[in-house]
Structures are given as structure tokens and as C-alpha cells.
Coordinates of C-alpha atoms in Angstrom, one line a residue:
Chain A
M5 CA -198.5 187.1 -123.4
I6 CA -195.1 187.4 -125.0
I7 CA -192.6 184.6 -125.6
A8 CA -188.9 185.6 -125.8
L9 CA -186.4 183.1 -127.2
A10 CA -183.1 183.6 -125.5
G11 CA -179.6 182.3 -125.1
G12 CA -177.0 183.9 -122.7
V13 CA -176.1 187.4 -121.8
G14 CA -177.7 189.5 -124.6
G15 CA -180.8 187.5 -124.5
A16 CA -181.0 187.7 -120.7
R17 CA -180.6 191.5 -120.9
L18 CA -183.5 192.0 -123.3
A19 CA -185.6 189.5 -121.4
N20 CA -184.9 191.5 -118.2
G21 CA -186.1 194.7 -119.9
L22 CA -189.2 192.9 -121.1
A23 CA -189.8 191.4 -117.6
R24 CA -189.6 194.9 -116.0
I25 CA -192.1 196.4 -118.5
L26 CA -194.7 193.7 -119.0
P27 CA -197.2 192.9 -116.2
P28 CA -196.2 189.9 -114.1
G29 CA -197.1 186.6 -115.8
E30 CA -197.1 188.1 -119.3
L31 CA -193.6 187.1 -120.3
S32 CA -192.2 183.6 -120.8
V33 CA -188.6 183.2 -121.7
V34 CA -187.7 180.0 -123.6
V35 CA -184.0 179.4 -123.1
N36 CA -181.4 177.4 -125.0
T37 CA -180.1 174.4 -123.2
G38 CA -177.7 173.3 -125.9
D39 CA -174.8 174.7 -123.8
D40 CA -175.7 172.5 -120.8
F41 CA -172.9 170.2 -119.8
E42 CA -171.6 168.1 -117.0
H43 CA -168.7 169.6 -115.1
L44 CA -167.2 168.2 -111.9
G45 CA -170.1 165.8 -112.0
L46 CA -172.6 168.6 -111.8
H47 CA -175.2 169.6 -114.4
V48 CA -174.4 173.1 -115.5
S49 CA -177.1 175.1 -117.4
P50 CA -175.3 178.3 -118.5
D51 CA -178.1 180.0 -120.4
P52 CA -181.1 179.2 -118.1
D53 CA -178.9 180.4 -115.2
T54 CA -177.9 183.6 -116.9
V55 CA -181.5 184.4 -117.6
M56 CA -182.5 183.4 -114.1
Y57 CA -179.8 185.4 -112.3
T58 CA -180.5 188.4 -114.6
L59 CA -184.2 188.4 -114.0
A60 CA -183.6 188.0 -110.2
G61 CA -181.3 191.0 -110.3
L62 CA -178.4 188.8 -109.0
N63 CA -176.2 188.8 -112.1
D64 CA -172.8 190.3 -112.4
A65 CA -173.4 192.9 -115.0
E66 CA -169.8 193.8 -115.5
R67 CA -168.3 190.3 -115.9
G68 CA -171.3 189.3 -117.9
W69 CA -171.7 185.9 -116.4
G70 CA -172.5 184.5 -112.9
L71 CA -173.5 186.2 -109.8
A72 CA -172.6 189.7 -108.5
G73 CA -170.3 189.6 -105.5
E74 CA -169.4 186.0 -106.2
T75 CA -166.5 184.3 -104.6
F76 CA -164.4 181.3 -105.9
A77 CA -163.2 179.6 -102.8
C78 CA -164.5 176.2 -103.9
M79 CA -162.9 176.3 -107.3
E80 CA -159.5 177.2 -105.9
A81 CA -159.8 174.2 -103.6
V82 CA -160.8 172.0 -106.5
G83 CA -157.6 173.1 -108.2
R84 CA -155.5 172.3 -105.2
L85 CA -157.0 168.7 -105.2
G86 CA -156.0 168.3 -108.9
G87 CA -159.5 168.8 -110.2
E88 CA -160.5 170.7 -113.3
S89 CA -160.7 174.4 -112.7
W90 CA -160.7 175.8 -116.3
F91 CA -164.5 176.5 -116.0
A92 CA -165.0 178.8 -113.1
L93 CA -168.0 178.1 -111.0
G94 CA -168.6 180.6 -108.2
D95 CA -169.4 179.5 -104.6
R96 CA -173.0 180.7 -104.8
D97 CA -173.5 179.6 -108.4
L98 CA -172.3 176.1 -107.3
A99 CA -175.4 175.9 -105.1
T100 CA -177.5 176.1 -108.3
H101 CA -175.6 173.3 -109.9
I102 CA -175.4 171.1 -106.8
E103 CA -179.2 171.4 -106.1
R104 CA -180.1 170.9 -109.8
T105 CA -177.9 167.9 -110.1
R106 CA -179.3 166.3 -107.0
R107 CA -182.9 166.9 -108.2
L108 CA -182.2 165.7 -111.7
R109 CA -180.9 162.5 -110.2
S110 CA -184.1 162.3 -108.2
A111 CA -185.9 162.2 -111.6
E112 CA -187.2 165.8 -111.5
T113 CA -187.1 167.5 -114.9
L114 CA -184.9 170.4 -115.8
S115 CA -187.9 172.6 -116.5
A116 CA -189.6 171.8 -113.1
I117 CA -186.4 172.5 -111.3
T118 CA -185.8 175.7 -113.2
A119 CA -189.3 176.9 -112.5
D120 CA -188.9 176.2 -108.8
F121 CA -185.5 177.9 -108.6
A122 CA -186.9 181.0 -110.4
Q123 CA -189.8 181.1 -107.9
K124 CA -187.5 180.8 -104.9
L125 CA -185.5 183.7 -106.3
G126 CA -188.7 185.8 -106.6
I127 CA -189.0 185.8 -110.4
T128 CA -192.6 186.1 -111.6
Q129 CA -191.9 185.4 -115.2
A130 CA -191.7 181.9 -116.6
I131 CA -188.2 180.6 -117.4
V132 CA -188.7 177.6 -119.7
P133 CA -185.8 175.4 -120.9
M134 CA -186.4 174.6 -124.6
S135 CA -186.4 170.9 -123.8
D136 CA -186.0 168.5 -120.9
D137 CA -184.1 166.2 -123.2
K138 CA -180.4 166.3 -123.6
V139 CA -179.3 168.4 -126.6
Q140 CA -175.6 169.2 -127.0
T141 CA -174.2 171.9 -129.2
R142 CA -171.0 170.8 -130.9
L143 CA -168.8 172.8 -133.2
Q144 CA -167.1 171.5 -136.3
T145 CA -163.6 173.0 -136.4
P146 CA -160.2 172.2 -137.9
E147 CA -159.4 170.7 -134.5
G148 CA -162.3 168.3 -134.9
L149 CA -165.7 168.3 -133.3
L150 CA -165.6 170.4 -130.1
A151 CA -168.1 170.4 -127.2
F152 CA -169.6 173.8 -126.7
Q153 CA -167.8 174.7 -123.5
D154 CA -164.5 173.3 -124.9
Y155 CA -164.9 175.7 -127.8
F156 CA -166.3 178.6 -125.8
V157 CA -164.4 178.6 -122.6
R158 CA -161.4 176.4 -122.8
R159 CA -160.4 177.4 -126.4
R160 CA -161.9 180.9 -126.0
C161 CA -163.7 180.7 -129.4
E162 CA -160.3 180.6 -131.2
P163 CA -160.9 177.6 -133.5
A164 CA -162.7 178.5 -136.8
V165 CA -166.2 177.1 -136.9
T166 CA -167.3 175.4 -140.1
G167 CA -170.6 174.0 -138.8
M168 CA -172.7 173.2 -135.8
L169 CA -174.3 170.0 -134.6
F170 CA -177.0 169.8 -132.0
E171 CA -176.5 166.3 -130.8
G172 CA -179.7 164.7 -129.5
A173 CA -182.0 167.4 -130.9
E174 CA -183.7 165.1 -133.4
A175 CA -184.9 162.9 -130.6
A176 CA -185.8 165.8 -128.3
V177 CA -189.2 167.2 -127.7
P178 CA -190.1 170.7 -126.4
S179 CA -190.4 170.9 -122.6
P180 CA -194.0 170.7 -121.4
G181 CA -194.0 174.4 -120.6
F182 CA -192.7 175.3 -124.1
A183 CA -195.2 173.0 -125.7
A184 CA -198.0 174.7 -123.7
L185 CA -196.7 178.1 -124.7
M186 CA -196.8 177.2 -128.4
R187 CA -200.5 176.6 -128.1
A188 CA -201.3 179.3 -125.6
P189 CA -204.4 181.2 -126.8
E190 CA -203.3 184.3 -125.0
L191 CA -200.0 184.4 -127.0
R192 CA -199.6 187.9 -128.5
G193 CA -196.1 187.8 -130.0
I194 CA -192.7 186.2 -130.2
I195 CA -189.3 188.0 -129.8
I196 CA -186.1 186.4 -130.7
C197 CA -183.6 188.1 -128.4
P198 CA -180.2 189.4 -129.6
S199 CA -178.5 186.2 -128.8
N200 CA -176.1 184.4 -131.1
P201 CA -178.3 183.0 -133.9
F202 CA -176.1 180.0 -134.5
L203 CA -175.2 179.0 -130.9
S204 CA -178.2 180.2 -128.9
I205 CA -181.2 180.3 -131.1
E206 CA -180.5 177.6 -133.6
P207 CA -180.5 174.9 -130.9
I208 CA -184.0 176.0 -129.9
L209 CA -185.1 175.8 -133.6
A210 CA -183.5 172.4 -133.9
V211 CA -186.0 170.9 -131.4
P212 CA -188.6 169.1 -133.6
G213 CA -191.7 171.2 -133.8
V214 CA -190.2 174.5 -133.0
R215 CA -189.3 175.7 -136.5
G216 CA -192.7 174.6 -137.9
W217 CA -194.5 176.3 -135.1
L218 CA -192.7 179.6 -135.9
Q219 CA -193.2 179.1 -139.7
N220 CA -197.0 178.7 -139.1
R221 CA -197.2 181.2 -136.3
A222 CA -200.5 183.0 -135.9
V223 CA -198.8 185.9 -134.1
A224 CA -196.0 188.3 -135.1
C225 CA -192.4 187.3 -134.5
I226 CA -189.5 189.7 -134.6
A227 CA -185.8 189.2 -134.0
V228 CA -183.3 191.6 -132.5
S229 CA -180.0 191.5 -134.4
P230 CA -177.0 190.8 -132.1
L231 CA -174.8 192.9 -134.4
I232 CA -173.7 196.4 -133.8
G233 CA -171.7 197.8 -136.7
G234 CA -171.0 194.4 -138.0
K235 CA -169.7 193.2 -134.6
A236 CA -171.2 191.3 -131.7
V237 CA -171.3 193.1 -128.3
K238 CA -170.0 190.0 -126.7
G239 CA -169.2 186.5 -128.0
P240 CA -168.2 185.0 -131.3
A241 CA -171.2 185.7 -133.5
A242 CA -169.4 188.0 -136.0
K243 CA -166.3 185.9 -136.0
M244 CA -168.4 182.8 -136.6
M245 CA -170.3 184.5 -139.4
A246 CA -167.0 185.2 -141.3
E247 CA -165.9 181.6 -140.8
L248 CA -169.2 180.3 -142.1
G249 CA -168.8 182.5 -145.2
L250 CA -171.5 185.0 -144.1
E251 CA -171.2 188.8 -144.0
A252 CA -171.9 190.2 -140.5
T253 CA -174.9 192.2 -141.7
P254 CA -178.6 192.5 -141.0
Q255 CA -179.2 190.6 -144.3
A256 CA -177.4 187.5 -143.1
I257 CA -179.3 187.6 -139.8
A258 CA -182.6 188.0 -141.6
K259 CA -181.7 185.1 -143.9
Q260 CA -180.8 183.0 -140.9
Y261 CA -184.4 183.6 -139.6
D262 CA -186.0 183.4 -143.1
G263 CA -189.7 182.6 -142.9
L264 CA -189.6 182.8 -139.1
I265 CA -189.8 186.5 -138.5
D266 CA -191.9 189.4 -139.6
G267 CA -189.3 192.1 -138.9
L268 CA -185.8 192.6 -137.6
V269 CA -184.6 195.2 -135.1
I270 CA -181.2 196.4 -136.1
D271 CA -178.7 198.9 -134.7
S272 CA -178.3 202.4 -136.2
A273 CA -174.7 201.4 -136.9
D274 CA -176.0 198.8 -139.4
A275 CA -178.7 201.1 -140.9
A276 CA -176.8 201.3 -144.2
Q277 CA -177.2 197.5 -144.5
A278 CA -180.9 197.4 -143.5
Y279 CA -182.6 194.6 -145.3
G280 CA -186.3 193.7 -145.4
P281 CA -188.8 194.9 -142.7
C282 CA -186.6 196.6 -140.2
Q283 CA -186.7 198.7 -137.1
I284 CA -183.6 200.8 -136.7
T285 CA -182.6 201.9 -133.2
D286 CA -179.8 201.8 -130.6
T287 CA -179.6 198.1 -129.7
L288 CA -176.9 198.5 -127.1
M289 CA -178.4 198.0 -123.6
R290 CA -176.6 200.2 -121.1
G291 CA -177.6 198.9 -117.7
V292 CA -181.2 198.1 -116.7
P293 CA -182.5 201.5 -118.1
G294 CA -181.0 200.5 -121.4
Q295 CA -182.7 197.1 -121.2
E296 CA -186.1 198.7 -120.5
R297 CA -185.7 201.2 -123.3
L298 CA -184.9 198.6 -125.9
A299 CA -187.6 196.3 -124.6
R300 CA -190.1 199.1 -124.9
E301 CA -189.1 199.8 -128.5
V302 CA -189.2 196.1 -129.4
L303 CA -192.7 195.8 -128.0
V304 CA -193.9 198.8 -129.9
Y305 CA -192.4 197.4 -133.1
L306 CA -194.0 194.0 -132.4
G307 CA -197.3 195.7 -131.8
Q308 CA -197.0 197.4 -135.2
L309 CA -196.6 194.1 -136.9
S310 CA -199.6 192.5 -135.1
P311 CA -201.8 191.1 -136.3
R312 CA -199.3 189.3 -138.4
Q313 CA -198.9 190.9 -141.8
Chain B
M12 CA -144.4 151.5 -88.8
I13 CA -147.3 152.4 -86.6
I14 CA -151.0 152.0 -87.4
A15 CA -153.4 154.4 -85.7
L16 CA -157.1 153.7 -85.8
A17 CA -159.0 156.9 -85.8
G18 CA -162.4 158.5 -86.0
G19 CA -163.0 162.2 -86.0
V20 CA -161.6 165.1 -84.0
G21 CA -159.9 163.4 -81.1
G22 CA -158.4 160.7 -83.3
A23 CA -157.3 163.3 -85.8
R24 CA -155.5 165.2 -83.1
L25 CA -153.5 162.3 -81.8
A26 CA -152.8 161.2 -85.4
N27 CA -151.4 164.6 -86.1
G28 CA -149.2 164.4 -83.0
L29 CA -147.9 161.0 -84.2
A30 CA -147.4 162.3 -87.7
R31 CA -145.2 165.1 -86.5
I32 CA -143.0 162.9 -84.4
L33 CA -142.7 159.7 -86.5
P34 CA -140.4 159.9 -89.6
P35 CA -142.3 160.3 -92.9
G36 CA -143.9 157.1 -94.1
E37 CA -143.9 155.5 -90.6
L38 CA -147.5 156.3 -89.7
S39 CA -150.6 154.9 -91.3
V40 CA -154.0 156.2 -90.1
V41 CA -156.9 153.8 -90.7
V42 CA -160.1 155.9 -90.5
N43 CA -163.7 155.1 -89.8
T44 CA -166.0 155.5 -92.8
G45 CA -169.2 154.5 -91.0
D46 CA -170.2 158.2 -90.8
D47 CA -169.9 158.6 -94.6
F48 CA -173.2 159.7 -96.1
E49 CA -174.7 161.3 -99.2
H50 CA -175.7 164.9 -98.8
L51 CA -176.9 167.2 -101.6
G52 CA -176.0 164.3 -103.9
L53 CA -172.3 164.5 -102.7
H54 CA -170.4 161.8 -101.0
V55 CA -169.3 163.2 -97.6
S56 CA -166.6 161.4 -95.6
P57 CA -166.4 163.3 -92.3
D58 CA -163.8 161.3 -90.5
P59 CA -161.3 160.8 -93.4
D60 CA -161.6 164.5 -94.1
T61 CA -161.1 165.5 -90.5
V62 CA -157.9 163.4 -90.4
M63 CA -156.8 164.8 -93.8
Y64 CA -157.4 168.4 -93.0
T65 CA -155.7 168.0 -89.6
L66 CA -152.6 166.3 -91.0
A67 CA -152.5 169.0 -93.7
G68 CA -152.6 171.7 -91.0
L69 CA -155.8 173.1 -92.7
N70 CA -158.3 172.2 -90.0
D71 CA -160.3 174.7 -88.0
A72 CA -158.9 173.9 -84.5
E73 CA -161.4 176.0 -82.6
R74 CA -164.6 174.8 -84.3
G75 CA -163.3 171.3 -84.3
W76 CA -164.5 170.4 -87.8
G77 CA -163.9 171.6 -91.4
L78 CA -161.3 174.0 -92.6
A79 CA -159.8 177.1 -91.0
G80 CA -160.9 180.4 -92.6
E81 CA -163.8 178.6 -94.2
T82 CA -166.7 180.5 -95.9
F83 CA -170.3 179.2 -96.4
A84 CA -171.5 181.2 -99.4
C85 CA -172.6 178.0 -101.3
M86 CA -174.7 176.6 -98.4
E87 CA -176.5 180.0 -97.9
A88 CA -177.3 179.9 -101.6
V89 CA -178.5 176.2 -101.3
G90 CA -180.8 177.4 -98.5
R91 CA -182.2 180.2 -100.7
L92 CA -183.0 177.6 -103.4
G93 CA -184.9 175.5 -100.9
G94 CA -182.2 172.9 -100.5
E95 CA -181.1 171.2 -97.3
S96 CA -178.8 173.4 -95.3
W97 CA -178.8 171.6 -91.9
F98 CA -175.5 170.0 -92.6
A99 CA -173.0 172.9 -93.1
L100 CA -170.5 172.3 -95.9
G101 CA -167.9 175.1 -96.3
D102 CA -167.0 176.4 -99.7
R103 CA -163.5 174.9 -99.7
D104 CA -164.7 171.7 -98.0
L105 CA -167.3 171.3 -100.8
A106 CA -164.4 171.0 -103.3
T107 CA -163.4 167.8 -101.5
H108 CA -166.9 166.4 -101.7
I109 CA -167.5 167.4 -105.3
E110 CA -164.2 166.0 -106.5
R111 CA -164.6 162.8 -104.4
T112 CA -168.1 162.3 -105.7
R113 CA -167.1 162.8 -109.3
R114 CA -164.2 160.4 -109.0
L115 CA -166.3 157.7 -107.2
R116 CA -168.8 158.0 -110.1
S117 CA -165.8 157.3 -112.4
A118 CA -165.3 154.0 -110.5
E119 CA -162.3 155.1 -108.5
T120 CA -162.2 153.8 -105.0
L121 CA -162.6 155.9 -101.9
S122 CA -159.2 154.8 -100.7
A123 CA -157.4 155.7 -104.0
I124 CA -159.1 159.1 -104.0
T125 CA -158.3 159.7 -100.3
A126 CA -154.6 158.8 -100.9
D127 CA -154.5 161.2 -103.9
F128 CA -156.1 164.1 -102.0
A129 CA -153.7 163.6 -99.1
Q130 CA -150.7 163.7 -101.5
K131 CA -152.1 166.8 -103.2
L132 CA -152.3 168.4 -99.7
G133 CA -148.7 167.6 -99.0
I134 CA -149.4 164.8 -96.4
T135 CA -146.7 162.2 -96.2
Q136 CA -148.6 159.8 -94.0
A137 CA -151.0 157.2 -95.3
I138 CA -154.6 158.0 -94.7
V139 CA -156.5 154.7 -95.2
P140 CA -160.3 154.4 -95.2
M141 CA -161.2 151.2 -93.3
S142 CA -163.1 149.9 -96.3
D143 CA -164.0 150.9 -99.9
D144 CA -167.4 149.3 -99.3
K145 CA -170.4 151.1 -97.9
V146 CA -170.7 150.8 -94.2
Q147 CA -173.3 153.0 -92.5
T148 CA -173.5 153.5 -88.8
R149 CA -177.1 153.7 -87.5
L150 CA -178.3 154.4 -84.0
Q151 CA -181.1 152.6 -82.2
T152 CA -183.1 155.2 -80.3
P153 CA -186.6 155.7 -78.9
E154 CA -187.3 157.6 -82.1
G155 CA -186.4 154.6 -84.2
L156 CA -183.2 153.8 -86.2
L157 CA -181.4 157.0 -87.0
A158 CA -178.7 157.5 -89.7
F159 CA -175.5 158.7 -88.1
Q160 CA -175.7 162.3 -89.3
D161 CA -179.4 162.5 -88.4
Y162 CA -178.5 161.6 -84.9
F163 CA -175.2 163.5 -84.7
V164 CA -175.9 166.8 -86.5
R165 CA -179.6 167.2 -87.0
R166 CA -180.7 165.8 -83.6
R167 CA -177.5 167.0 -81.9
C168 CA -177.0 163.6 -80.1
E169 CA -180.2 164.2 -78.1
P170 CA -182.0 160.9 -78.6
A171 CA -180.9 158.1 -76.2
V172 CA -178.9 155.4 -77.9
T173 CA -179.8 151.9 -77.1
G174 CA -177.6 150.2 -79.7
M175 CA -175.6 150.6 -82.9
L176 CA -175.9 149.0 -86.3
F177 CA -173.2 149.1 -88.9
E178 CA -175.2 148.5 -92.0
G179 CA -173.2 146.8 -94.8
A180 CA -170.3 145.9 -92.5
E181 CA -170.9 142.1 -92.7
A182 CA -170.4 142.3 -96.5
A183 CA -167.5 144.7 -96.4
V184 CA -163.8 144.0 -96.8
P185 CA -160.9 146.0 -95.5
S186 CA -159.6 148.5 -98.1
P187 CA -156.6 147.2 -100.0
G188 CA -154.4 149.6 -98.1
F189 CA -155.7 148.4 -94.7
A190 CA -155.4 144.8 -95.8
A191 CA -151.8 145.4 -96.7
L192 CA -151.1 147.2 -93.4
M193 CA -152.5 144.2 -91.4
R194 CA -149.9 142.0 -93.0
A195 CA -147.0 144.5 -93.2
P196 CA -143.8 143.0 -91.8
E197 CA -142.6 146.4 -90.7
L198 CA -145.5 146.9 -88.4
R199 CA -144.3 147.9 -84.9
G200 CA -147.5 148.6 -83.1
I201 CA -151.1 149.7 -83.2
I202 CA -152.7 152.7 -81.5
I203 CA -156.5 153.1 -81.0
C204 CA -156.9 156.9 -80.9
P205 CA -159.1 158.7 -78.3
S206 CA -162.1 158.5 -80.6
N207 CA -165.6 157.4 -79.6
P208 CA -165.3 153.7 -79.1
F209 CA -168.9 153.0 -80.1
L210 CA -169.2 155.4 -83.1
S211 CA -165.7 155.7 -84.4
I212 CA -163.7 152.6 -83.6
E213 CA -166.5 149.9 -83.4
P214 CA -167.3 150.4 -87.2
I215 CA -163.7 149.7 -88.0
L216 CA -163.8 146.5 -85.8
A217 CA -167.0 145.5 -87.5
V218 CA -165.3 145.1 -90.9
P219 CA -164.8 141.3 -91.2
G220 CA -161.2 140.4 -90.4
V221 CA -160.3 143.4 -88.4
R222 CA -161.3 142.2 -84.9
G223 CA -159.5 138.8 -85.6
W224 CA -156.4 140.6 -86.8
L225 CA -156.3 142.6 -83.6
Q226 CA -157.0 139.6 -81.4
N227 CA -154.2 137.7 -83.1
R228 CA -151.8 140.6 -83.4
A229 CA -148.1 140.0 -83.3
V230 CA -147.4 143.6 -82.2
A231 CA -148.5 145.6 -79.2
C232 CA -151.8 147.5 -79.4
I233 CA -152.8 150.3 -77.0
A234 CA -155.9 152.4 -76.8
V235 CA -156.1 156.0 -75.6
S236 CA -159.3 156.5 -73.5
P237 CA -161.5 159.4 -74.9
L238 CA -162.6 160.1 -71.3
I239 CA -161.3 162.9 -69.1
G240 CA -162.9 162.8 -65.6
G241 CA -165.7 160.5 -66.8
K242 CA -166.6 162.9 -69.6
A243 CA -165.7 163.2 -73.3
V244 CA -163.8 166.2 -74.5
K245 CA -166.2 166.5 -77.4
G246 CA -169.1 164.4 -78.7
P247 CA -171.5 162.0 -77.0
A248 CA -169.2 159.2 -75.8
A249 CA -170.0 159.7 -72.1
K250 CA -173.7 160.3 -72.7
M251 CA -174.0 157.2 -74.8
M252 CA -172.2 155.1 -72.2
A253 CA -174.8 156.0 -69.6
E254 CA -177.6 155.2 -72.1
L255 CA -176.0 151.9 -72.9
G256 CA -175.8 151.1 -69.1
L257 CA -172.1 151.6 -68.9
E258 CA -170.2 153.7 -66.4
A259 CA -168.0 156.3 -68.1
T260 CA -164.8 154.8 -66.6
P261 CA -161.5 153.4 -67.9
Q262 CA -162.9 149.9 -67.0
A263 CA -165.7 150.3 -69.4
I264 CA -163.3 151.4 -72.2
A265 CA -161.0 148.5 -71.4
K266 CA -163.9 146.1 -71.6
Q267 CA -165.0 147.5 -74.9
Y268 CA -161.5 146.7 -76.2
D269 CA -161.2 143.4 -74.3
G270 CA -158.7 141.1 -76.0
L271 CA -157.7 143.8 -78.4
I272 CA -155.3 145.9 -76.4
D273 CA -152.3 145.4 -74.2
G274 CA -152.7 148.6 -72.3
L275 CA -154.9 151.7 -72.0
V276 CA -153.7 155.3 -71.7
I277 CA -156.0 157.2 -69.4
D278 CA -156.3 160.7 -68.1
S279 CA -155.0 161.6 -64.6
A280 CA -158.6 162.7 -63.8
D281 CA -159.6 159.1 -64.1
A282 CA -156.6 157.7 -62.2
A283 CA -158.8 156.6 -59.3
Q284 CA -160.7 154.3 -61.7
A285 CA -157.6 152.9 -63.4
Y286 CA -158.2 149.3 -64.6
G287 CA -155.8 146.7 -66.0
P288 CA -152.5 147.7 -67.6
C289 CA -152.7 151.5 -67.7
Q290 CA -150.6 154.6 -68.5
I291 CA -151.8 157.6 -66.6
T292 CA -151.2 161.0 -68.1
D293 CA -152.7 164.3 -69.2
T294 CA -154.7 163.2 -72.3
L295 CA -156.1 166.6 -73.2
M296 CA -154.3 167.8 -76.3
R297 CA -153.8 171.6 -76.2
G298 CA -152.9 172.7 -79.7
V299 CA -150.3 171.0 -81.8
P300 CA -147.7 171.0 -78.9
G301 CA -150.2 169.1 -76.8
Q302 CA -150.8 166.6 -79.7
E303 CA -147.0 166.0 -80.0
R304 CA -146.6 165.6 -76.2
L305 CA -149.4 163.0 -75.9
A306 CA -148.1 161.2 -79.1
R307 CA -144.6 161.0 -77.6
E308 CA -146.0 159.5 -74.3
V309 CA -148.2 157.1 -76.2
L310 CA -145.3 155.9 -78.4
V311 CA -143.1 155.4 -75.3
Y312 CA -145.8 153.4 -73.6
L313 CA -146.3 151.3 -76.8
G314 CA -142.6 150.7 -76.9
Q315 CA -142.7 149.5 -73.3
L316 CA -145.3 146.9 -74.2
S317 CA -143.4 145.7 -77.3
P318 CA -142.7 142.9 -78.0
R319 CA -146.2 142.0 -77.0
Q320 CA -146.5 140.7 -73.5

């Protein structure tokens, strides 16, 4: 069994490639919940939903978020009523947030709800929120401390980031599913997906017990760099690295995961900056075939590093 | 200034006729909230919304509820996730419930939210919930006590009704707007719309102070019978009357409003059963012109009875 640690779009894409290659039940995707927030009184879980929609084949591949063929009638009506419409929630997507919010208020856990939704959508892989406790990513910027979605959506990643806070992380525990995975005897390897290391993976590592588990892992762990030619495919990873005083190179990614990985998968465009144990390939995933191709290469590389060297 | 007491569709139609005839600001519609309920974790206010959508010209006239041109993408997705989909909430309609629920949770009152929504939708008449307190209509049936929407939507009014309860009414107070209207020096008359007397008007009368206010009114009050030829245009009024041991006649309606009205507007089809002070006319409202015609006739009749005889 393989664990993939994932955030949003890039992570979901590699997770989908892995899901399509590995036999049913042999992949568990542990997902960042640091981006979760309340909007319009609804609990929105952007990363778990992106992974869920992608694995269900329902995601909008072009837009990169939400559901394919989505409509936005409700949000338009919210705007007419004077409500907040800066964060677009599609009509079908809203169903996820409405049902999740209702069930959370009935004292069900985020991970139980996520598992049930995934099953209803025909997904045979486990989608496991990192924690059922509230962890909120906040960005230190010259404008002050910004909530993740304020930074990411409302301010379009424009403010310079000088640091991150994962509010609530110190008091959080891994979700029961994640805790069970950490101790699963059938675990064969761990893959850190090409998600933003600072915004998507770091919150997972901030949950007490997770970093130590990876440091003391008995199986191989590899990360896939989110950089291609020193840039992120999507999102602010490269911009943030510059703001944090880091070069957008494989070395900086490897240092970010120092002690946690046995090897790094990097793009050919970054081959000149290769650092430490590396697998060089084309990391851009073009469509589902591209996801499957990269997943296959990642699994081969993981196999080469197992048992852990 | 005229007060109209209204429930759902029939009440909303006459209210709309009145709204189109009376100068802006001279109509206040006090609306039943006994049908309000929580669904999918959202606060749904069926009657206030029907009045609001109708006065905004956004209602679906053919279906009789909800918004014209409505879509149901969210509800379909709720069903896919295993959620309750027996009560259809349209995508645009959902915006009303989402925003209302969010604002109620922020400690705003139902009447303040309703007033703001109405203004946002360009309505110049006051739409006033009968109370900001929770009042819940329940039906006594052979199947036991049923919540209103369980009876009305889920069981399609099939169970025989042997009585009604308005849970919470005894502890409720009129909304501030309603309380102000009751004492408004510019009040010229009161119209009880052709809504179901037992399900739409009785809950309003059950709010402490309302029945006494009508009994001691200083202005004329008339009711419009919801019956046409002993049948209701829509809804279970006639069926319920039979189950409650009442004949579906103007007499039974007049007795229901005994001491509260100065005259009853009845349909020509019920002319043979005319009882007490009556105005006989065509009470079926065909489209907006039909609403305006009946509103005009009702206002003339109200004028004839004023000052109160």
C-alpha cells in the first residue's frame, strides 16, 4: 500500500495517476486541510474536494478547480442578495459543502464524511484528511496576517509572503485514518505529491507526529518537485520561494524535505540544478495519460529506493 | 396604509395585486412563518420567500413555488452524495437560504434579513415575518404529529388532519415590524389574503397579541375566501376542512374568522352559500392582471366597510 501526501491541483493529478495504476485499495491519499475555511456559513475543504473530484473523474481539468460542466446560478443569486461572491462555489460543488456542513454540525467527523462522499462518488481509494481538528494556514505578509483564501483567492497571491502559520496545528492530532495508515504493516512507500511544499505539504507536516513518523519511516519516501524550469505549473510556489529568500531550485525543495525523503523527482528543465538523489523526468502531466505516465515513473523510482537505503 | 396577512401562493398573488395598485410604501405584507423549517442545515422560510419572489416578479407562476427559470443542479448533487433530496431547493433559491442561514447565525433577525433581501430585490413594500421567534406548525394525523413539510411535501397532504399545533407560538412575540404596524396611526385597513385559514393564517393569529389586536381593531378587516366552488385553487384547504368536520363553504370560513373580520370576499361559484357580510366576485387570479383586478375589488370593498361598522 502506498500513501500519497497531497494538496490541491498538482497533488490531485498525480494521485489520480497513482489511483489508475495501483490496484483498488492500494492507494491512500492524505490531504491537506489547512486551506479549509468557512464561507457563506458553509465548511469548504478545497484540497480534499479537489482530490475527490479528480479521483471521481468529475473535475474541471481546464479551469483547474471545481467540477466539469459546473454552473454558478446560486452564487449569482448570492451576489444579488448582497452576499459575498468573491469565492466562486458552483451549484454542484455547493452540494458538497452543504452536506458536509450539515453532517459536521451533526457531530460527524470530516474524515468520516469525506470517506462517505468518496464512496458515493465511486472512488475506491482512501481519501484521508490530515486531521479532523481545525488547522488554518495563515500567511505573514506586509499587509498583516492573511487567512489562506484571503491571500490565495481574494488577493490572488499578490502580497509577499514572509512566513506561514498553521493555526491550531500544535493542538491537532492526525485523523484516525491517517494514524492507522502511519502504522499500517502493508505500507510500501510514501509519495509527496508535486503540491506547494509551503502551503500544501507543510500543514500536513505540522500536525504533531507526522514529521517524526516520516523521519523514522521504515519505508521509502520520495517527493515530486512542483517546479518546472524554476517555475510552478500553477500557484504561487516559485513566487513564494523568492519572497522567502529561497531559489526556486530542486535543492531548495530537497532542503525543505530534509530528512524526510530518500529521493526527489525533478523535471528535465531543472536537471542542471539536480541535487542529491534525484530522478529526472518530464513532470508536467498532460491529461490523464500524463498523470498515469508520471505515476508509473514515480512508482518505479520508489521501488528502486525500497527497502529504504 | 394597508396590512395584508398572507401565507403562500394565493396570499402572495393577492399581495402582488395590492402591491401593484397601492402607492409605494402603502402596503405591508405580514407573512406566516409557521412553515419555516431547517433543511440540509439551512433555514427555509417558504411563505416569506413566496411573497418576496412574487412581489419581485421572480416567481415561477406556473409551478406555483420557487423562482422562474430555476435550475436544480445542487439538489441533484446532494442526492448523489446521499443527502435528502425530497424537498426541492433550486440553485437560485438556495442562495436565499444560504444567506439567510448565515445571517441568522450572525444573530440578525429573520425580519431584518427579510427586509434587506426584499430591498435588494427592488421590492418597495414591507414584507414582515409574523414573528422572529420560532413557531412551528404541526399536524395531528392518524400517523401521529407531523411537521408541516413532512405533511405538505413528503406526504403530499395525504394524511387526514384532525388538528393543528403551532409549537412555540405561546412564547412568541410579533416581530418588531408587525408590532409597529399594529399600532401604526396611518393604518387604513386589514386584508386576510386567500391563504389556507388553518395552515397560513391561524399561525399568525396564534402569536400572542395578534388575535386581540384584530378583535379590537379600529379599522376594517376583510378576508378573501380561498374557496372556489367549495374547493381550494391549490393546497389542502378543502380536504382539511372535510377532515376537521367542516363544510367547505363561506360560512365555515366566516366562522373561522369570527369576530376578526367585517366582511368576506367570496367567489361567484360559492354565491349560493353566501353568509354574513359578503362581496361576491371572481376570486380566481389569472396572471398579474387577475391579481390587480381582485386587489382593486378587495380595496373597494374594504373602503365601503371603512370606517369600521
